[in-house]
Short mmCIF file of C-alpha atoms in Angstrom, two decimals:
data_model
loop_
_atom_site.label_atom_id
_atom_site.label_comp_id
_atom_site.label_asym_id
_atom_site.label_seq_id
_atom_site.Cartn_x
_atom_site.Cartn_y
_atom_site.Cartn_z
CA MET P 924 3.84 -6.72 38.50
CA ASN P 925 1.79 -3.67 40.48
CA ASP P 926 0.35 -1.00 38.13
CA GLN P 927 3.01 1.41 38.28
CA GLU P 928 5.66 -0.84 36.53
CA PRO P 929 3.99 -0.80 33.07
CA LYS P 930 3.95 2.82 33.26
CA ASP P 931 7.58 3.27 34.00
CA LEU P 932 8.59 0.63 31.38
CA TRP P 933 6.46 2.70 28.88
CA GLN P 934 8.38 6.11 29.90
CA ALA P 935 11.76 4.09 29.68
CA LEU P 936 10.68 2.81 26.23
CA LYS P 937 9.67 6.26 25.33
CA CYS P 938 12.76 7.49 26.38
CA VAL P 939 15.05 4.81 24.38
CA TRP P 940 12.92 5.95 21.61
CA GLN P 941 12.98 9.55 21.33
CA GLU P 942 16.66 9.33 22.26
CA GLN P 943 17.74 7.40 18.87
CA LYS P 944 19.23 9.41 16.45
CA PRO P 945 18.48 7.49 13.48
CA SER P 946 21.15 8.13 10.69
CA GLY P 947 21.03 6.72 7.17
CA GLY P 948 18.89 7.61 4.50
CA PRO P 949 20.25 8.57 0.80
CA ALA P 950 23.42 11.10 1.14
CA LEU P 951 22.36 13.89 -1.34
CA THR P 952 22.89 17.56 -0.94
CA ALA P 953 19.96 19.85 -0.86
CA ASP P 954 20.47 20.74 -4.49
CA GLU P 955 20.63 16.87 -5.54
CA GLN P 956 17.61 16.22 -3.34
CA ILE P 957 15.29 19.11 -5.25
CA ALA P 958 16.86 17.59 -8.66
CA VAL P 959 15.58 14.02 -7.50
CA MET P 960 12.21 15.43 -6.57
CA ARG P 961 11.54 17.37 -9.97
CA LYS P 962 12.64 14.36 -12.05
CA LYS P 963 9.92 12.31 -10.14
CA MET P 964 7.44 15.15 -10.71
CA ALA P 965 8.38 15.35 -14.17
CA LYS P 966 7.39 11.50 -14.65
CA MET P 967 4.10 11.82 -13.43
CA HIS P 968 1.58 12.60 -16.16
CA PRO P 969 -1.43 13.98 -14.77
CA GLY P 970 -3.76 12.45 -17.46
CA LEU P 971 -2.14 9.28 -18.26
CA ASN P 972 -0.01 6.93 -16.29
CA LYS P 973 2.35 4.06 -17.29
CA THR P 974 -0.42 1.73 -15.95
CA ASP P 975 -2.96 3.17 -18.10
CA PHE P 976 -0.62 3.44 -21.27
CA TRP P 977 0.63 -0.21 -21.29
CA GLY P 978 -2.88 -1.41 -20.55
CA ALA P 979 -4.41 0.60 -23.56
CA ALA P 980 -1.65 -0.25 -25.63
CA LEU P 981 -2.10 -4.17 -25.01
CA TYR P 982 -5.65 -3.94 -25.85
CA VAL P 983 -4.94 -2.01 -29.29
CA LEU P 984 -2.04 -4.86 -29.89
CA VAL P 985 -5.03 -7.43 -29.57
CA THR P 986 -8.05 -5.80 -31.19
CA VAL P 987 -6.42 -4.22 -34.06
CA PRO P 988 -5.74 -7.65 -35.85
CA PHE P 989 -9.43 -8.68 -35.42
CA ILE P 990 -10.82 -5.35 -36.65
CA ILE P 991 -8.65 -6.11 -39.86
CA TYR P 992 -10.03 -9.73 -40.08
CA VAL P 993 -13.49 -8.37 -39.89
CA PHE P 994 -13.00 -6.05 -42.81
CA THR P 995 -11.06 -8.73 -45.30
CA THR P 996 -13.08 -12.04 -43.85
CA PRO P 997 -15.56 -13.12 -46.41
CA ASN P 998 -17.39 -15.51 -44.32
CA PHE P 999 -20.47 -14.01 -42.28
CA VAL P 1000 -20.21 -16.63 -39.68
CA VAL P 1001 -16.38 -16.00 -38.91
CA ARG P 1002 -17.02 -12.23 -38.99
CA ILE P 1003 -19.44 -12.51 -36.29
CA GLY P 1004 -17.08 -14.65 -34.10
CA TYR P 1005 -14.43 -11.34 -34.37
CA PHE P 1006 -17.26 -9.12 -33.38
CA ILE P 1007 -17.74 -11.06 -30.11
CA ILE P 1008 -14.01 -10.96 -29.55
CA ILE P 1009 -13.78 -7.06 -30.60
CA GLY P 1010 -16.95 -6.51 -28.44
CA GLY P 1011 -15.22 -8.65 -25.62
CA MET P 1012 -11.75 -6.78 -26.00
CA LEU P 1013 -13.53 -3.32 -25.48
CA LEU P 1014 -15.75 -4.44 -22.41
CA ALA P 1015 -12.27 -6.00 -20.64
CA SER P 1016 -10.58 -2.32 -21.53
CA TRP P 1017 -13.77 -0.44 -20.07
CA LYS P 1018 -13.55 -2.40 -17.13
CA SER P 1019 -10.23 -1.88 -16.45
CA ILE P 1020 -10.46 2.10 -17.29
CA ARG P 1021 -13.25 2.25 -14.80
CA ARG P 1022 -11.30 0.50 -12.36
CA LEU P 1023 -8.69 2.75 -12.61
CA ARG P 1024 -11.24 5.93 -12.30
CA SER P 1025 -13.96 4.97 -10.21
CA VAL P 1026 -12.08 5.11 -6.77
CA PRO P 1027 -10.65 8.71 -6.02
CA GLN P 1028 -7.61 8.97 -4.28
CA PRO P 1029 -7.23 10.76 -1.38
CA ILE P 1030 -4.76 13.49 -0.87
CA ALA P 1031 -1.39 12.82 0.42
CA ASP P 1032 -2.35 14.25 3.89
CA ALA P 1033 -5.12 12.49 3.99
CA PRO P 1034 -6.03 10.89 7.65
CA VAL P 1035 -4.32 7.09 7.78
CA MET P 1036 -7.72 5.54 7.99
CA GLU P 1037 -9.11 7.39 4.96
CA TRP P 1038 -6.19 6.18 2.60
CA LEU P 1039 -6.64 2.30 4.19
CA LYS P 1040 -10.51 2.85 3.08
CA TYR P 1041 -9.08 3.81 -0.32
CA ASP P 1042 -6.88 0.86 -0.46
CA LEU P 1043 -9.78 -1.45 0.40
CA ALA P 1044 -11.74 0.07 -1.92
CA LYS P 1045 -9.32 -0.76 -4.96
CA VAL P 1046 -8.38 -4.28 -3.59
CA ARG P 1047 -12.19 -5.30 -3.76
CA GLN P 1048 -12.32 -3.90 -6.96
CA GLN P 1049 -9.08 -5.63 -8.26
CA ALA P 1050 -10.73 -8.92 -6.40
CA ASP P 1051 -14.00 -8.65 -7.88
CA ASP P 1052 -12.60 -8.35 -11.36
CA SER P 1053 -10.29 -11.40 -10.97
CA ARG P 1054 -13.18 -13.19 -9.37
CA THR P 1055 -15.68 -12.51 -12.48
CA LEU P 1056 -13.01 -12.71 -15.27
CA LEU P 1057 -14.32 -15.86 -17.02
CA TRP P 1058 -17.65 -13.45 -17.57
CA TRP P 1059 -16.15 -10.18 -18.86
CA TYR P 1060 -13.00 -11.70 -20.56
CA VAL P 1061 -12.38 -15.23 -20.78
CA LEU P 1062 -16.26 -16.25 -21.91
CA PRO P 1063 -16.57 -13.29 -25.10
CA PHE P 1064 -13.07 -14.51 -26.08
CA LEU P 1065 -13.92 -18.04 -25.92
CA VAL P 1066 -17.22 -18.06 -27.61
CA GLY P 1067 -15.94 -15.57 -30.35
CA MET P 1068 -12.71 -18.13 -31.22
CA CYS P 1069 -15.00 -20.93 -31.30
CA VAL P 1070 -17.55 -19.06 -33.51
CA SER P 1071 -15.01 -17.96 -36.22
CA THR P 1072 -13.24 -21.47 -35.79
CA TRP P 1073 -16.31 -23.45 -36.76
CA GLY P 1074 -17.42 -20.52 -39.38
CA MET P 1075 -14.27 -21.23 -41.57
CA ARG P 1076 -14.17 -23.56 -44.24
CA ILE P 1077 -11.40 -25.89 -42.90
CA GLU P 1078 -11.44 -29.42 -42.01
CA LEU P 1079 -13.25 -31.08 -39.15
CA MET P 1080 -10.14 -32.16 -37.52
CA ALA P 1081 -8.54 -28.78 -37.67
CA LYS P 1082 -11.60 -27.13 -36.17
CA ILE P 1083 -11.52 -29.21 -33.18
CA GLY P 1084 -7.92 -28.91 -32.58
CA MET P 1085 -8.48 -25.14 -32.88
CA SER P 1086 -11.09 -25.36 -30.35
CA VAL P 1087 -9.46 -27.28 -27.68
CA MET P 1088 -6.39 -25.11 -28.18
CA THR P 1089 -8.94 -21.97 -27.69
CA VAL P 1090 -10.28 -23.87 -24.59
CA LEU P 1091 -6.82 -24.67 -22.92
CA ILE P 1092 -5.80 -21.05 -23.10
CA ALA P 1093 -8.99 -19.92 -21.69
CA GLY P 1094 -8.96 -22.41 -18.86
CA VAL P 1095 -5.47 -21.56 -17.91
CA THR P 1096 -5.97 -17.86 -17.85
CA TRP P 1097 -8.67 -18.50 -15.79
CA TRP P 1098 -7.16 -20.77 -13.51
CA LEU P 1099 -4.34 -18.52 -13.27
CA ASN P 1100 -6.35 -15.67 -12.42
CA ARG P 1101 -8.92 -17.66 -9.61
CA ARG P 1102 -5.19 -18.22 -8.28
CA VAL P 1103 -4.06 -14.72 -8.28
CA TRP P 1104 -7.66 -13.83 -6.60
CA ARG P 1105 -7.29 -16.76 -4.26
CA ARG P 1106 -3.55 -16.03 -3.04
CA GLN P 1107 -3.55 -12.33 -3.28
CA TRP P 1108 -6.45 -10.31 -3.37
CA VAL P 1109 -8.59 -12.31 -0.74
CA PRO P 1110 -5.71 -12.14 1.94
CA MET P 1111 -5.09 -8.70 1.07
CA GLN P 1112 -8.50 -7.54 1.53
CA ARG P 1113 -8.91 -9.39 4.32
CA GLU P 1114 -5.85 -7.93 6.16
CA LEU P 1115 -7.33 -4.34 5.19
CA GLU P 1116 -10.78 -5.10 6.25
CA ALA P 1117 -8.83 -6.22 9.87
CA LEU P 1118 -7.05 -3.08 10.09
CA LEU P 1119 -9.92 -0.69 9.40
CA TYR P 1120 -12.72 -2.74 11.37
CA PRO P 1121 -10.97 -4.99 14.14
CA ASP P 1122 -13.07 -7.12 16.45
CA PRO P 1123 -15.61 -4.98 18.29
CA LEU P 1124 -13.86 -2.09 19.37
CA VAL P 1125 -16.04 -1.82 22.90
CA SER P 1126 -14.80 -2.53 26.21
CA GLN P 1127 -15.99 -5.26 28.22
CA PRO P 1128 -19.69 -4.48 29.14
CA GLU P 1129 -20.75 -2.96 32.21
CA PRO P 1130 -22.59 -5.41 34.60
CA PRO P 1131 -25.94 -4.97 34.84
CA LYS P 1132 -27.19 -2.44 37.59
CA LYS P 1133 -29.27 -4.01 40.59
CA THR P 1134 -32.70 -2.68 41.07
CA GLY P 1135 -35.07 -2.32 43.84
CA MET E 1029 6.24 32.60 -10.02
CA ASN E 1030 10.13 31.44 -9.72
CA SER E 1031 10.60 32.93 -6.24
CA GLY E 1032 7.15 31.16 -5.41
CA PHE E 1033 9.21 27.79 -6.27
CA GLN E 1034 12.37 28.86 -4.42
CA ASN E 1035 10.20 29.47 -1.51
CA ASN E 1036 8.65 26.00 -1.58
CA GLU E 1037 12.02 24.34 -2.10
CA GLY E 1038 13.37 26.21 0.86
CA ARG E 1039 10.50 25.40 2.69
CA PHE E 1040 10.63 21.53 1.84
CA LEU E 1041 14.31 21.58 2.83
CA GLU E 1042 14.07 22.81 5.93
CA LEU E 1043 10.79 20.42 6.95
CA VAL E 1044 12.98 17.44 5.57
CA ASN E 1045 15.86 18.78 7.69
CA GLU E 1046 13.82 19.24 10.65
CA ASN E 1047 11.90 16.28 10.65
CA ARG E 1048 14.77 13.70 9.07
CA PRO E 1049 14.77 11.64 12.62
CA LYS E 1050 11.11 11.20 12.68
CA ILE E 1051 11.05 10.08 8.73
CA LEU E 1052 13.85 7.62 9.30
CA LYS E 1053 12.30 6.15 12.40
CA ILE E 1054 9.15 5.26 10.59
CA CYS E 1055 11.14 4.12 7.45
CA ARG E 1056 12.55 1.57 9.96
CA VAL E 1057 9.14 0.45 11.17
CA TYR E 1058 7.55 -0.31 7.59
CA ALA E 1059 10.51 -1.26 5.95
CA TRP E 1060 13.30 -3.65 7.32
CA ASN E 1061 16.16 -3.50 5.06
CA ARG E 1062 18.46 -0.93 3.90
CA ASP E 1063 17.43 -0.67 0.14
CA ASP E 1064 13.82 -0.50 1.14
CA GLN E 1065 14.25 2.02 3.63
CA ASP E 1066 16.12 4.18 1.23
CA ASP E 1067 13.61 3.80 -0.91
CA LEU E 1068 10.59 4.15 1.44
CA TYR E 1069 12.72 7.65 2.41
CA GLN E 1070 12.63 8.85 -0.87
CA GLU E 1071 9.00 7.96 -1.40
CA ILE E 1072 7.93 9.75 1.82
CA LEU E 1073 10.17 13.06 0.92
CA PHE E 1074 8.40 12.89 -2.87
CA GLN E 1075 5.05 12.82 -1.04
CA ILE E 1076 6.08 15.80 1.16
CA TRP E 1077 7.31 17.71 -2.09
CA ARG E 1078 3.73 17.08 -3.55
CA GLY E 1079 1.75 17.65 -0.69
CA LEU E 1080 3.54 20.86 0.38
CA PRO E 1081 1.42 23.60 -1.24
CA ASN E 1082 -1.31 22.07 0.63
CA LEU E 1083 0.10 22.64 3.90
CA GLN E 1084 -1.44 25.87 5.03
CA GLU E 1085 0.12 26.88 8.42
CA ASP E 1086 3.34 25.74 9.63
CA ARG E 1087 2.36 25.02 13.06
CA TYR E 1088 0.20 21.97 11.84
CA ALA E 1089 3.35 20.49 10.02
CA GLY E 1090 3.85 17.85 12.81
CA THR E 1091 0.72 16.08 12.13
CA TRP E 1092 0.65 16.66 8.38
CA LEU E 1093 4.12 15.30 8.20
CA TYR E 1094 3.15 12.02 10.14
CA ARG E 1095 0.08 11.35 7.91
CA ILE E 1096 2.19 11.73 4.69
CA ALA E 1097 4.54 9.54 6.24
CA LEU E 1098 2.47 7.30 7.21
CA ASN E 1099 0.25 6.70 4.44
CA ALA E 1100 3.08 6.83 2.04
CA SER E 1101 4.49 3.92 4.23
CA MET E 1102 1.53 1.58 4.24
CA SER E 1103 1.09 1.95 0.47
CA PHE E 1104 4.85 0.77 -0.09
CA VAL E 1105 4.36 -2.16 2.35
CA ARG E 1106 0.93 -2.59 0.31
CA ARG E 1107 2.66 -2.22 -3.01
CA LYS E 1108 5.69 -4.70 -2.01
CA THR E 1109 3.27 -7.16 -0.82
CA SER E 1110 1.13 -7.08 -4.01
CA ARG E 1111 4.33 -7.65 -6.23
CA GLY E 1112 5.02 -11.04 -4.36
CA ALA E 1113 7.93 -9.51 -2.35
CA ALA E 1114 8.57 -10.86 1.24
CA GLN E 1115 6.77 -9.14 3.80
CA THR E 1116 8.73 -6.33 5.38
CA THR E 1117 8.23 -7.58 8.66
CA THR E 1118 10.62 -10.46 8.31
CA HIS E 1119 13.05 -10.06 10.93
CA ASP E 1120 16.68 -9.46 10.29
CA HIS E 1121 18.22 -9.25 13.91
CA ALA E 1122 21.60 -8.96 12.28
CA GLN E 1123 20.72 -6.19 9.72
CA LEU E 1124 18.75 -4.22 12.44
CA GLU E 1125 21.65 -4.43 15.03
CA GLN E 1126 24.09 -3.19 11.82
CA ILE E 1127 22.04 -0.15 11.19
CA LEU E 1128 21.65 0.70 14.84
CA GLU E 1129 25.54 0.11 15.94
CA THR E 1130 25.79 3.55 13.86
CA GLN E 1131 23.98 5.15 17.01
CA PRO E 1132 26.08 6.88 19.73
CA VAL E 1133 24.13 5.25 22.54
CA THR E 1134 25.12 2.58 25.32
CA GLU E 1135 25.07 -0.92 24.37
CA SER E 1136 22.16 -1.82 26.56
CA ARG E 1137 20.03 1.14 25.01
CA ASN E 1138 20.65 -0.27 21.74
CA ASP E 1139 19.78 -3.92 22.39
CA GLN E 1140 16.33 -2.35 24.09
CA LEU E 1141 15.94 -0.84 20.68
CA THR E 1142 16.89 -3.40 18.84
CA HIS E 1143 14.12 -5.50 20.24
CA LEU E 1144 11.78 -3.23 20.49
CA TYR E 1145 12.10 -2.58 16.74
CA GLU E 1146 11.68 -6.36 16.50
CA ALA E 1147 8.53 -6.35 18.41
CA ILE E 1148 7.06 -3.45 16.73
CA ALA E 1149 7.80 -5.25 13.20
CA GLN E 1150 5.63 -7.92 14.04
CA LEU E 1151 2.22 -5.50 14.91
CA ASP E 1152 -0.19 -4.85 12.13
CA ASP E 1153 0.49 -1.87 10.17
CA VAL E 1154 -2.06 0.50 11.91
CA GLU E 1155 -0.96 -0.64 15.32
CA LYS E 1156 2.84 0.02 14.11
CA ALA E 1157 1.51 3.89 13.54
CA LEU E 1158 -0.19 4.24 16.64
CA ILE E 1159 2.81 2.97 19.04
CA THR E 1160 5.17 5.08 16.73
CA LEU E 1161 3.05 8.09 17.45
CA PHE E 1162 2.61 7.14 21.09
CA LEU E 1163 6.33 6.63 21.53
CA GLU E 1164 6.90 9.73 20.00
CA ASP E 1165 4.91 11.53 22.91
CA LEU E 1166 1.96 12.87 20.78
CA SER E 1167 -1.36 13.32 22.78
CA TYR E 1168 -4.46 11.05 21.93
CA GLU E 1169 -6.12 13.74 20.30
CA GLN E 1170 -3.05 14.52 17.84
CA ILE E 1171 -2.84 10.72 17.01
CA ALA E 1172 -7.05 11.06 16.68
CA ALA E 1173 -6.60 13.61 14.05
CA ILE E 1174 -3.53 11.93 12.33
CA MET E 1175 -5.36 8.52 12.05
CA GLY E 1176 -8.76 9.69 11.55
CA ILE E 1177 -10.49 7.95 14.35
CA THR E 1178 -12.06 9.15 17.60
CA GLU E 1179 -9.95 9.96 20.69
CA SER E 1180 -11.77 6.97 22.27
CA ASN E 1181 -11.08 4.70 19.44
CA VAL E 1182 -7.24 5.80 19.63
CA GLY E 1183 -7.88 4.69 23.42
CA VAL E 1184 -8.89 1.30 22.95
CA ARG E 1185 -6.67 0.49 19.85
CA LEU E 1186 -3.55 2.11 21.74
CA HIS E 1187 -4.29 -0.26 24.78
CA ARG E 1188 -4.56 -3.31 22.75
CA ALA E 1189 -1.29 -2.55 20.74
CA LYS E 1190 0.49 -1.80 23.89
CA LYS E 1191 -0.49 -5.07 25.25
CA LYS E 1192 0.43 -7.10 22.54
CA LEU E 1193 3.86 -5.55 22.15
CA LEU E 1194 4.45 -6.15 25.79
CA THR E 1195 3.24 -9.85 25.37
CA LEU E 1196 5.76 -10.00 21.99
CA MET E 1197 8.45 -8.55 24.09
CA LYS E 1198 7.93 -10.54 27.04
CA GLU E 1199 7.98 -13.92 24.48
CA ALA E 1200 11.18 -12.62 23.22
CA GLY E 1201 12.59 -12.61 26.72
CA HIS E 1202 13.28 -8.88 27.07
CA GLU E 1203 11.07 -6.37 29.12
#
């Protein structure tokens, strides 16, 4: 293959590429297209998106019963256990809100690499949260539940049973998250890092110059 | 106020109509089935709609649109992957041929185009972007502005992507 061949080949490929007349895309009239855009825009609330809403709703749903228990239970140790659980929930909700807010999204027409950097920052944060879930989510729940269970005036076997159940739930939650971290976040993080920072982008080093 | 909106609507429709082939080509590069392509097309249009007030001068519309389309496409692919969907680079030769056969071009050209798309599908997201922009005949300067890297970096990355693409096409027995 001589030097001219690839140039001709690329020229031919460029021609093929530019001459294609792609059809497709949803067949909408101008008015319909504008209506679709307006509808999509209306769905976007500037302050509260769907993820924020459901995340907050879930934490409220889980925390409210424990707040009620705190005020209704007469036992001090049980109350401490519930406080630990509520504290853990607050920490978890704070972490998820912080995750959503801490990486500012670039504008839609930012350079491609800037968007990839943003994606990488988000994925790193998700991966980190998933990796450290044991400390900020599983452990406070586990400790809180065990403290409240052992503070209750119930039979020993019931306490053991409830504790084993709690440990099992915590264990499965932790295991599932490790799985997501390993299978989803780590490969995605590596892929983005490879896109942004490929192997040394320098060409072959120049041969040393002869002296003297 | 109202006329401003109408102005923007007109500008939007004009921009989309003028650049429809470019947008559709990018959709084909990043999404490999009809439904995904339609979804991605609408997503790109929505990002154009949202970003239009930021477009200061129409003479920059070309690079501006490529940025929007490529950012939307890469986010779309990443979203699909994180939801556990199959990689969009999965080859579906029959489907691609079906999409391309509507085109008024000769059979051999259609074949070339099919193989070119198949080879591009095996590149990574950045290489796909670089090759697409190169095939659209954009200068290194324009590609650098769209990608947010230096021109020399464009040169190195593009050289690698082209080499990889040719190898892929050779392996598949087409060149």
